[in-house]
CSV table of C-alpha atoms and ligand atoms in Angstrom, one decimal:
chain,number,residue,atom,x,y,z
A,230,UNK,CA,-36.4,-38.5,4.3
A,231,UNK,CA,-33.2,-40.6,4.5
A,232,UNK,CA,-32.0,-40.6,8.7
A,233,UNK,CA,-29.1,-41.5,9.3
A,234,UNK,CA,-27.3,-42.1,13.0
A,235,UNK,CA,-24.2,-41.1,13.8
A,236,UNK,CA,-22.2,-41.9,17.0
A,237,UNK,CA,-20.0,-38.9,17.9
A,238,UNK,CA,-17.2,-39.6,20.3
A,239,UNK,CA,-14.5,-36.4,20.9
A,240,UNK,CA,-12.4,-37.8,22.8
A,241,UNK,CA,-10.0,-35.4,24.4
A,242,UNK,CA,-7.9,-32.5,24.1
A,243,UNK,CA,-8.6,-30.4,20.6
A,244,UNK,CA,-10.8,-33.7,19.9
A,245,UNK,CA,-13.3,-32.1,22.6
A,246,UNK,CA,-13.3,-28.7,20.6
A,247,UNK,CA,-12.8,-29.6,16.8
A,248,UNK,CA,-15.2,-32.3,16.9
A,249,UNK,CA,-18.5,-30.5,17.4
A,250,UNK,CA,-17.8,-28.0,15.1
A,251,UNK,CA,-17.4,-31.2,12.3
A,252,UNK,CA,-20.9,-31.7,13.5
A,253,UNK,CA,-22.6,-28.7,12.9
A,254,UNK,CA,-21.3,-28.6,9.6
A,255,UNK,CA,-22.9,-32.0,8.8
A,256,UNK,CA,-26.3,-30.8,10.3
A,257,UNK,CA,-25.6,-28.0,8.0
A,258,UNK,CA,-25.6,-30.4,4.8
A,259,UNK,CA,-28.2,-32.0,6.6
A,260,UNK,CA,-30.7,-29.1,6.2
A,261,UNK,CA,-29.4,-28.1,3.0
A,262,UNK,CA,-29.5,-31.7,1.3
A,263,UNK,CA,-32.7,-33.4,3.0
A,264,UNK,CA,-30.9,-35.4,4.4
A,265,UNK,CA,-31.9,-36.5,8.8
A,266,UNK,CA,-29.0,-36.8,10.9
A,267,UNK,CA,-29.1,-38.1,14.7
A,268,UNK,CA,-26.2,-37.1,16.7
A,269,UNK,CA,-25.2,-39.3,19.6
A,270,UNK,CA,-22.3,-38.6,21.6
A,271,UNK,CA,-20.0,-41.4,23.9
A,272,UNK,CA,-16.9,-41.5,25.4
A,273,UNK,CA,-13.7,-43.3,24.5
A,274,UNK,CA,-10.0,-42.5,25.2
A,275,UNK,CA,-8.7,-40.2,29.0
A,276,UNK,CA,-12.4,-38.9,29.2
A,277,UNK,CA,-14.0,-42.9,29.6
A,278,UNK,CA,-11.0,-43.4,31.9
A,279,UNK,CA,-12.0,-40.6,34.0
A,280,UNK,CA,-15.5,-41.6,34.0
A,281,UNK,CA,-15.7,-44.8,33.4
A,282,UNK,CA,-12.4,-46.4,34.1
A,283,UNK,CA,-12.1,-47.8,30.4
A,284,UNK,CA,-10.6,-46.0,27.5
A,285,UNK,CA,-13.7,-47.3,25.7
A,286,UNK,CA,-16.8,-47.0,27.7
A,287,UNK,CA,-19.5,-49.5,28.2
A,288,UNK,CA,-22.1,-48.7,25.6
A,289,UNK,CA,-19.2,-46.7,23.2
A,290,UNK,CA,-18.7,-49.8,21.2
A,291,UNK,CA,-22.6,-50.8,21.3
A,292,UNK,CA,-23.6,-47.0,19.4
A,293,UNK,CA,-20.9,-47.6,17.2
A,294,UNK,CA,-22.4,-51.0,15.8
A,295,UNK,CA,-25.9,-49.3,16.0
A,296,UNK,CA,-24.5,-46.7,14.3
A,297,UNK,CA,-24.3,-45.3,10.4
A,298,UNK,CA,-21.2,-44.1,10.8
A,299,UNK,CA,-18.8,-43.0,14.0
A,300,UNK,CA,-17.2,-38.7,14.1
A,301,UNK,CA,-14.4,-39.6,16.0
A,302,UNK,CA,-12.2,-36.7,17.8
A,303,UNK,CA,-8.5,-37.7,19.3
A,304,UNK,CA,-7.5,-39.4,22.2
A,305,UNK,CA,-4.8,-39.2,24.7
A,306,UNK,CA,-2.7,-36.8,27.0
A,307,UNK,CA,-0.2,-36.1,29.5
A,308,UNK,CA,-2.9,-36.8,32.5
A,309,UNK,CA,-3.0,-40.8,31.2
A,310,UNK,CA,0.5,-41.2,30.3
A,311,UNK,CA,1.3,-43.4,33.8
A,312,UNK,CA,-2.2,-45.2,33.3
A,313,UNK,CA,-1.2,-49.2,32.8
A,314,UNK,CA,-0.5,-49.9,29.1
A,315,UNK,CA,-3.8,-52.0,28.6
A,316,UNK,CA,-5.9,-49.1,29.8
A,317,UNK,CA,-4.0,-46.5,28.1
A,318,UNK,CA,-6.5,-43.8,26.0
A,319,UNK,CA,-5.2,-45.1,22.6
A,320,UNK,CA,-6.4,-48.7,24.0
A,321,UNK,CA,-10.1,-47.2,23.2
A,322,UNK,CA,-9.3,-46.5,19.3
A,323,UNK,CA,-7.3,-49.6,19.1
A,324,UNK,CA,-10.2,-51.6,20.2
A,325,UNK,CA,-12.8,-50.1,17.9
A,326,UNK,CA,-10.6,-50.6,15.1
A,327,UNK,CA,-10.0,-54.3,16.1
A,328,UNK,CA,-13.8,-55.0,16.8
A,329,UNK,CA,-15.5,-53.4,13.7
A,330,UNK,CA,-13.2,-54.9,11.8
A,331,UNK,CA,-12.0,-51.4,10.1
A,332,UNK,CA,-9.0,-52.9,8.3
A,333,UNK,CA,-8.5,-50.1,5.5
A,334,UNK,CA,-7.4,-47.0,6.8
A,335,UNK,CA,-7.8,-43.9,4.4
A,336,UNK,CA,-5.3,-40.6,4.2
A,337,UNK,CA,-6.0,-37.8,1.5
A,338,UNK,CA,-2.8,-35.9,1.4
A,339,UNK,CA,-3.8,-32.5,-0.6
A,340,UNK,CA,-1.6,-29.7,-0.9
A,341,UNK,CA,-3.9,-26.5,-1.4
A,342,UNK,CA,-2.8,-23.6,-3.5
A,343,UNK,CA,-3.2,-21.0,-1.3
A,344,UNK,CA,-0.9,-23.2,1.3
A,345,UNK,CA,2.0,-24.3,-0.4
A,346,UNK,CA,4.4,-22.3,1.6
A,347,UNK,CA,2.6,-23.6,4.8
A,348,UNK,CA,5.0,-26.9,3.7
A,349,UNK,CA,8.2,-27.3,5.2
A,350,UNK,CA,9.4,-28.7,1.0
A,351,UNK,CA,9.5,-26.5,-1.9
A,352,UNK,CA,6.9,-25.3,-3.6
A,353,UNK,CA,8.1,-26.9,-6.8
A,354,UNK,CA,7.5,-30.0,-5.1
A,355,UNK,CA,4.4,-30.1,-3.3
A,356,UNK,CA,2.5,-27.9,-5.6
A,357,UNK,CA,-0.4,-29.9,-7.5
A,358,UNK,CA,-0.1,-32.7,-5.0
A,359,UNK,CA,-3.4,-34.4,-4.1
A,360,UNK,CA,-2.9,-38.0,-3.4
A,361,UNK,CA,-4.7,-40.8,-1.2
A,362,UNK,CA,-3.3,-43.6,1.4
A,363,UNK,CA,-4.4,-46.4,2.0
A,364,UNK,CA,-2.7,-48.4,4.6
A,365,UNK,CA,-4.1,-51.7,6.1
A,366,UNK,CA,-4.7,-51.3,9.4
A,367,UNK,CA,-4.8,-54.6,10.8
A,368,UNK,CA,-2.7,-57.4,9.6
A,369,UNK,CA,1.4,-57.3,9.0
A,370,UNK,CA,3.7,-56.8,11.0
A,371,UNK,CA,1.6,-55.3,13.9
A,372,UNK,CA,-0.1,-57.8,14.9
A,373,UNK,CA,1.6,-61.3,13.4
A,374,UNK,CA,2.9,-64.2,15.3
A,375,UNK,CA,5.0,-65.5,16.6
A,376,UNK,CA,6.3,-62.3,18.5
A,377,UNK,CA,8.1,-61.5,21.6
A,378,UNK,CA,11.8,-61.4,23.1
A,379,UNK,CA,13.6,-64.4,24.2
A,380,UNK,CA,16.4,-64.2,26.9
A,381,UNK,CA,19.2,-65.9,25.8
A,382,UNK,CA,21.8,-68.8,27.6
A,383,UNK,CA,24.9,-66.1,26.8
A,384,UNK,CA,23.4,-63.0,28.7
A,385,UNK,CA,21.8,-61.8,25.1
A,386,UNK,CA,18.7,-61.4,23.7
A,387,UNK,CA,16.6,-62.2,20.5
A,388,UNK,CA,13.3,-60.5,20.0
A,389,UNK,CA,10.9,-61.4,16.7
A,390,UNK,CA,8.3,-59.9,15.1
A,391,UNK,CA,6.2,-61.4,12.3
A,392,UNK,CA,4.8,-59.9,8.4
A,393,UNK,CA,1.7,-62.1,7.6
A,394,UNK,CA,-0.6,-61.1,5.5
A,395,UNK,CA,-3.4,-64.1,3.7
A,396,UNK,CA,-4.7,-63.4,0.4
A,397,UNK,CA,-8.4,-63.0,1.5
A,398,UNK,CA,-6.8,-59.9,3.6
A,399,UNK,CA,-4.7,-58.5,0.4
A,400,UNK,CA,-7.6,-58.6,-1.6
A,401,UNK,CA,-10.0,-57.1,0.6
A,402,UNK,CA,-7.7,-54.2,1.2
A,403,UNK,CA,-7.0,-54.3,-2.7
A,404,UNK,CA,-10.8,-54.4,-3.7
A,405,UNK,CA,-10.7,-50.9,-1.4
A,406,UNK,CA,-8.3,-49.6,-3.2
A,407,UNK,CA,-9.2,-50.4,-6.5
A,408,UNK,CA,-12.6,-48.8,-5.7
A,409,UNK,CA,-11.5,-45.7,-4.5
A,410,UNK,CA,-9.1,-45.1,-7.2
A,411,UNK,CA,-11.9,-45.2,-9.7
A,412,UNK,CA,-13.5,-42.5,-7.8
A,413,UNK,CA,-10.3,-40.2,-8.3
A,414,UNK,CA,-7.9,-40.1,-11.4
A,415,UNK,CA,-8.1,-43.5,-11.9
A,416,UNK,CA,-4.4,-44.6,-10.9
A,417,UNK,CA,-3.3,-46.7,-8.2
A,418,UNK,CA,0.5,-47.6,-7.2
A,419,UNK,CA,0.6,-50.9,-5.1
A,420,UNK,CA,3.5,-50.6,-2.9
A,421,UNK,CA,5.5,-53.1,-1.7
A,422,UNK,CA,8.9,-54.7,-1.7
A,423,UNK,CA,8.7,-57.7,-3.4
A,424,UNK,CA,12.2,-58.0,-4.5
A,425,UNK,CA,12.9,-59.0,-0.8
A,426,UNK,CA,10.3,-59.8,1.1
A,427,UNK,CA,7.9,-63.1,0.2
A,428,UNK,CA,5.3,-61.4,2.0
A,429,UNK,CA,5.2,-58.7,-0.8
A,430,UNK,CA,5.5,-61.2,-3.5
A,431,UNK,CA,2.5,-63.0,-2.6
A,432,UNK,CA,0.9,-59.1,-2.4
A,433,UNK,CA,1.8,-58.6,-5.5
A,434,UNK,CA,0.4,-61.5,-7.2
A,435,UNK,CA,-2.9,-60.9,-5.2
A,436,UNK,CA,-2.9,-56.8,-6.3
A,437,UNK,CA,-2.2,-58.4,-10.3
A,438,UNK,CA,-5.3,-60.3,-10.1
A,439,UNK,CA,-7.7,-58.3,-8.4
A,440,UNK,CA,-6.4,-55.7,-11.2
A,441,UNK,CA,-8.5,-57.8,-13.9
A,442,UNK,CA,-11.7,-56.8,-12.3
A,443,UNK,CA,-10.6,-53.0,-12.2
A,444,UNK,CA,-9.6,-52.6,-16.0
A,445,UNK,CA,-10.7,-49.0,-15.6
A,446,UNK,CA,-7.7,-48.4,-13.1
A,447,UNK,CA,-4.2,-48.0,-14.1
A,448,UNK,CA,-2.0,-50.1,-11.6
A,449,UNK,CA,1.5,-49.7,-10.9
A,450,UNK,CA,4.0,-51.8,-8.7
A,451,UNK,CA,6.4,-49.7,-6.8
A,452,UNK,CA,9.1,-50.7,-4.1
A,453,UNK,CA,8.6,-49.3,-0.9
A,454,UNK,CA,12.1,-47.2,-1.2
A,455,UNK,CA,11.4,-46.0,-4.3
A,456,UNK,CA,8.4,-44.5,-2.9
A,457,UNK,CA,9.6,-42.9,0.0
A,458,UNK,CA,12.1,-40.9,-2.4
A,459,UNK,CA,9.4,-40.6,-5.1
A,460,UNK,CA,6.7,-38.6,-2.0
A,461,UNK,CA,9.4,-35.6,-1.5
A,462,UNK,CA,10.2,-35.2,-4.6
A,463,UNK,CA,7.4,-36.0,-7.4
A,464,UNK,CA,4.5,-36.6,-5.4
A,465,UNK,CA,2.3,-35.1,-7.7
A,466,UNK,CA,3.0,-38.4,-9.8
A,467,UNK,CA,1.1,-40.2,-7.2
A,468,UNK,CA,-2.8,-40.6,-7.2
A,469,UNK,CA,-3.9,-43.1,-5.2
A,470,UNK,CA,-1.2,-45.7,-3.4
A,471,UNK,CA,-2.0,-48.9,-1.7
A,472,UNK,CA,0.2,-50.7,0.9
A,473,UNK,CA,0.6,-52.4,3.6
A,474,UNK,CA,0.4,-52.0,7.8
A,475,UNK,CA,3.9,-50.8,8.4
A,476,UNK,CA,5.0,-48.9,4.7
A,477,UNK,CA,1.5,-47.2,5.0
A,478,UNK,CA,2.4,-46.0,8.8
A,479,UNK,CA,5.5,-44.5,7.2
A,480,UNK,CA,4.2,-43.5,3.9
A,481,UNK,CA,1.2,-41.7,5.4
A,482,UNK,CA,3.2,-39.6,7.5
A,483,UNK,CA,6.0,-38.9,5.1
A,484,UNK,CA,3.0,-37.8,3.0
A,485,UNK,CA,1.5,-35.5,6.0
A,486,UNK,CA,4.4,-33.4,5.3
A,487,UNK,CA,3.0,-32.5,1.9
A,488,UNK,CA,0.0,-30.6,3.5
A,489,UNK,CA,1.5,-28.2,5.4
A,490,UNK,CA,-0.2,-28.9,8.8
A,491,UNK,CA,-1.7,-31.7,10.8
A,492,UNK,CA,-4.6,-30.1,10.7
A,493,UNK,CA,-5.5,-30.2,7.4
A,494,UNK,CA,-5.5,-33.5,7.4
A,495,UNK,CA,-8.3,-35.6,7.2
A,496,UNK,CA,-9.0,-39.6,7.5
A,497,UNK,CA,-11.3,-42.8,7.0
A,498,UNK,CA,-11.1,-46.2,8.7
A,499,UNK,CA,-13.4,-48.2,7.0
A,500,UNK,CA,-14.1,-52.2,6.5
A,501,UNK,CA,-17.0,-54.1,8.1
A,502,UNK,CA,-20.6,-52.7,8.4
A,503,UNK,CA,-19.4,-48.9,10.1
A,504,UNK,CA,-16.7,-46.9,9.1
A,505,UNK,CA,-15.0,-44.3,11.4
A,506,UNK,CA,-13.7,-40.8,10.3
A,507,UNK,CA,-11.5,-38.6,12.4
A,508,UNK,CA,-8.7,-35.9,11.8
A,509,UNK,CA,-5.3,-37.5,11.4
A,510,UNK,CA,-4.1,-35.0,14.6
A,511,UNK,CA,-4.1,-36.0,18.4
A,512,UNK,CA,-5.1,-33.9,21.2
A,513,UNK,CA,-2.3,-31.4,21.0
A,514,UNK,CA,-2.3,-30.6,24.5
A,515,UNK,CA,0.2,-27.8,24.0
A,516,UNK,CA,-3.0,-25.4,22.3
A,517,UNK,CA,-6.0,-27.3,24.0
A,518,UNK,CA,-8.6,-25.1,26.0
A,519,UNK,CA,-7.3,-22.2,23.6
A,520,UNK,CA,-10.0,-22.3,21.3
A,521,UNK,CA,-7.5,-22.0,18.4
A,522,UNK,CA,-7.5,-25.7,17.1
A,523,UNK,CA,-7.6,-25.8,13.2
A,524,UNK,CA,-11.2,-27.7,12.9
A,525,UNK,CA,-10.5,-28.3,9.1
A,526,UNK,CA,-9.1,-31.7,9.9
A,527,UNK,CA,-12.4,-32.4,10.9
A,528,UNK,CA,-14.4,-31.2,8.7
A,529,UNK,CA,-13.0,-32.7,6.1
A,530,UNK,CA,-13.6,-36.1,7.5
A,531,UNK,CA,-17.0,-35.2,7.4
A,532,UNK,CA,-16.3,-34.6,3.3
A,533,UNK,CA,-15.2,-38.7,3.5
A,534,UNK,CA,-18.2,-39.4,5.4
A,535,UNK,CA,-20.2,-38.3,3.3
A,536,UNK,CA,-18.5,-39.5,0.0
A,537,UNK,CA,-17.5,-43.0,1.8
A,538,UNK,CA,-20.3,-44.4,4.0
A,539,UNK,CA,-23.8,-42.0,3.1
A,540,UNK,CA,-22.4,-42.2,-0.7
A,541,UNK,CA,-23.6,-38.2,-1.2
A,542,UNK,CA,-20.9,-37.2,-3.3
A,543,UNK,CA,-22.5,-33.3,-4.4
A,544,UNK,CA,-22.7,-32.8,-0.4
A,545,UNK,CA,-19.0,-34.0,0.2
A,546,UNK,CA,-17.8,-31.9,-2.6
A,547,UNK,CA,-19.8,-28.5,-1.2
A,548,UNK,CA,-18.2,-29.0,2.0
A,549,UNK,CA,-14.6,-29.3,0.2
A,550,UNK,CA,-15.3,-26.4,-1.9
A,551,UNK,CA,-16.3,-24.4,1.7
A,552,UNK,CA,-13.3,-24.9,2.9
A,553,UNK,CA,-11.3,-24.3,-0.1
A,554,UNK,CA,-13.3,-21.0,-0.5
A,555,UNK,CA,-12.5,-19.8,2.7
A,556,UNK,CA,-9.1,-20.5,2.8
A,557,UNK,CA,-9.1,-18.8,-0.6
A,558,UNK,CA,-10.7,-15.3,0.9
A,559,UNK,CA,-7.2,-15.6,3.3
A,560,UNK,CA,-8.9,-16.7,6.6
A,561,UNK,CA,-6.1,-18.6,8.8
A,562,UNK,CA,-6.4,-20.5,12.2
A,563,UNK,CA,-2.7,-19.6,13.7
A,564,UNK,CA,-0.7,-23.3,12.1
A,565,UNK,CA,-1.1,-22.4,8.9
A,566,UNK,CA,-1.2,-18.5,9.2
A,567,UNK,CA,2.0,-17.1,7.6
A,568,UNK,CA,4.5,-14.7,10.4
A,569,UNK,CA,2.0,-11.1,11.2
A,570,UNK,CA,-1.0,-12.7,9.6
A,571,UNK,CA,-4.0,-12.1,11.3
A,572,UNK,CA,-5.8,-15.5,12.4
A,573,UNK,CA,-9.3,-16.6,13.7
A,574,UNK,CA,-10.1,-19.5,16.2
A,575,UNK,CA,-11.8,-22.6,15.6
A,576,UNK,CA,-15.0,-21.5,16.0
A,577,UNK,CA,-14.8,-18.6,13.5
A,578,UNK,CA,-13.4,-20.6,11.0
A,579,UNK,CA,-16.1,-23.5,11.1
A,580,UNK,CA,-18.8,-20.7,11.1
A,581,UNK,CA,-17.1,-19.2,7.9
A,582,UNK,CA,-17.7,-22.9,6.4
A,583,UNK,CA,-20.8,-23.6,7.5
A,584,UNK,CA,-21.9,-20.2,6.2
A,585,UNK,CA,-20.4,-21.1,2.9
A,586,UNK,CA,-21.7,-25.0,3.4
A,587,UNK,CA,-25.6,-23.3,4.1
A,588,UNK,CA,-25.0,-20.8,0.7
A,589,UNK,CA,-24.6,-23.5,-1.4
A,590,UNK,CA,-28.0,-25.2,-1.1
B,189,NAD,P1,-0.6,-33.9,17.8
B,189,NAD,O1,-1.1,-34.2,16.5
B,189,NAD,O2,-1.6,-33.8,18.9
B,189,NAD,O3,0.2,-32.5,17.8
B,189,NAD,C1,1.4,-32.3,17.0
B,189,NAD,C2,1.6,-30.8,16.8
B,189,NAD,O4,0.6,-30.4,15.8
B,189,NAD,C3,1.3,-29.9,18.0
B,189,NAD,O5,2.2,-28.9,18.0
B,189,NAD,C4,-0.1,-29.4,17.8
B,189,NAD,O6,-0.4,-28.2,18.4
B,189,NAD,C5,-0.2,-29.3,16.3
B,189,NAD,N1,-1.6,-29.6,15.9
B,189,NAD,C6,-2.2,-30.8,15.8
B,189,NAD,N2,-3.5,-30.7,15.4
B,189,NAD,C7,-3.7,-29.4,15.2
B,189,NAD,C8,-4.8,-28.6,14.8
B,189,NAD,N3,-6.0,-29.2,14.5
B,189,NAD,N4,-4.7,-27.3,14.8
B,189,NAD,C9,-3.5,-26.7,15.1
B,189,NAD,N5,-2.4,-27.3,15.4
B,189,NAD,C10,-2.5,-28.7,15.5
B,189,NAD,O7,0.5,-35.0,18.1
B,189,NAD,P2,1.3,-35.3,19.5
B,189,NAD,O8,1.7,-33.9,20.1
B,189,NAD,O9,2.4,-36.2,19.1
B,189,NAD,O10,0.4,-36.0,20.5
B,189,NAD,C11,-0.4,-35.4,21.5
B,189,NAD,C12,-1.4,-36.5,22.1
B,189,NAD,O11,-2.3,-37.0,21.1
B,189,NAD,C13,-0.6,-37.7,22.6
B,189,NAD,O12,-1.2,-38.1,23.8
B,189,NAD,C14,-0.8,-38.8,21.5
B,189,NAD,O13,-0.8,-40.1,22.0
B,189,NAD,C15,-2.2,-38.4,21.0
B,189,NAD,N6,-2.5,-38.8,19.6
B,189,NAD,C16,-3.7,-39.3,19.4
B,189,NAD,C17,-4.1,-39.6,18.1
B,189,NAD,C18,-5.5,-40.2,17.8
B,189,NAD,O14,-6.3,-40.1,18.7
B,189,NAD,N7,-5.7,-40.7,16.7
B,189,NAD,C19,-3.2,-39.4,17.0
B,189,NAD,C20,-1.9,-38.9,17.3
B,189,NAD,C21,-1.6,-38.6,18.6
């Protein structure tokens, strides 16, 4: 039997109550499918500060590199806001990201049926919307040189960031893409803004190439304006997009919108040898303790891990269909519960899916 290990680290807030209810539904596909799962948990963001004084704790990053994959929860909260910036909780995720190399971060944005009127848009828009990120995470503007703010003689100021991207890091990210989209419908948009920037031009040239290798795949340039418009008001035209650090920061969110709720939304970091998986949502410290966290979020990242690391594409798809099902018999944790409807907490609602998860085997 196939074992695989995987590092667990909740973090705080809602991440402390969503995230073991993720794992219970993989030890649920792990029953049903054959498959061995070892569970070991760490700390990382307010909760290593408290106990360890580091947002990622001695040892966090050492599982995660002996690790298959890494169930990741949220990190942050009012208690650490006056903690110095370097030791801040989002310091923890930020360093994972930076050491295992996880430059390609991945957003479904899926609008189900039964919650189109859970979006703020028009149902005429977000209806049959089911599109994918992907945003690289670690070149661009973010993290480019030279950067800082310079004082000036005249009492002024002049502050610069920098958009650098090589080709070896636009064709990684590109490769992803092009990888992913054959796993869906097939059609990916490369966004950019290559009628401006020389950045984008030289992304553009690099996404056209890697393109030959993909012949499958249906590629599309689009500018990065274009696109903004295009997300709230065809998104259904949209499949799979690929872009950059800072369009894919904006995009993703923009996209977000389409779902109805944060907590539908799941995610994937992936790139060197272990990929991370976490709900797009922090620690929502105005419903933590409550027990009424929406877990789906986090069970759907699950769905990617399965699909995107363990490559067990029937067990990703029964744990989608769970959750579809029992959205579809009306079941509602209270953010995307319409006004009167009556609404379970987070535990009910990830024993309804792992009850429909265990069914299916
Ligand atoms: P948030 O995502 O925590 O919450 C935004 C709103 O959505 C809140 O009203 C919250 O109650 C609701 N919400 C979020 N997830 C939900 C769920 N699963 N079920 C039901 N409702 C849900 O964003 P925020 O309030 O801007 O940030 C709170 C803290 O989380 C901050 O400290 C922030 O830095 C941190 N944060 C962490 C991450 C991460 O770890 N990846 C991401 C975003 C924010």
């Amino acid at each position: 039997m196939a074992t695989y290990r995987i590092a667990v680290l909740p973090g705080d807030g809602i991440g402390q109550e969503v995230t073991p209810e993720a794992v219970r539904v993989l030890k649920a596909v792990g029953k049903g499918a054959g498959v061995g799962f070892e569970f070991e948990q760490a700390l990382v963001g307010g909760a290593a500060i408290d106990a360890t004084g580091h947002p990622l704790a001695p040892g966090t990053l050492d599982l995660c590199r002996r690790s298959h994959a890494i169930l990741f929860g949220a990190v942050g909260g009012p208690k650490w806001d006056t903690v110095a910036h370097e030791r801040r909780p989002e310091r923890g995720l930020l360093a994972l990201r930076k050491e295992l190399d996880l430059y390609a971060n991945l957003r479904p944005a899926k609008c189900f049926p039964m919650l189109v009127d859970a979006s703020p848009l028009k149902r005429s828009v977000v209806e049959g919307t089911d599109l994918m990120v992907i945003r690289e995470l670690t070149g661009g503007l973010y993290f480019g040189e030279p950067r800082g703010v310079e004082r000036l003689a005249d009492g002024g100021a002049r502050a610069v960031n920098t958009m650098v991207y090589t080709s070896r890091e636009i064709e990684r990210i590109a490769r992803t893409a092009f990888e992913v989209a054959r796993k869906r419908r097939k059609r990916l948009a490369s966004v950019d803004k290559a009628n401006v920037l020389v950045v984008s031009q030289l992304w553009r040239e690099v996404v056209t190439r890697v393109a030959r290798d993909y012949p499958d795949v249906t590629l599309e340039h689009v500018l990065v304006d274009n696109c903004a418009m295009a997300l709230v008001h065809r998104p259904s035209r949209f499949d799979t997009i690929v872009t950059e650090n800072t369009f894919g920061d904006i995009l993703s969110d923009e996209a977000a919108i389409l779902a109805g709720s944060m907590g539908m939304l799941p995610s994937a970091s992936l790139g060197g040898s272990v990929a991370l998986y976490e709900p797009v949502h922090g620690t929502a410290p105005d419903i933590a303790g409550k027990g009424i966290a929406n877990p789906i979020a986090a069970i759907l990242s699950t769905a990617m891990l399965l699909r995107y690391t363990l490559s067990l594409e029937k067990d990703a798809d029964r744990v989608e269909r769970a959750v579809v099902r029992v959205l579809e018999q009306g079941h509602r944790t209270a953010d995307i519960a319409g006004p009167g409807a009556r609404t379970v907490g987070t535990k009910e609602m990830a024993d309804l899916i792992v009850r429909d998860v265990e069914d299916q085997y």
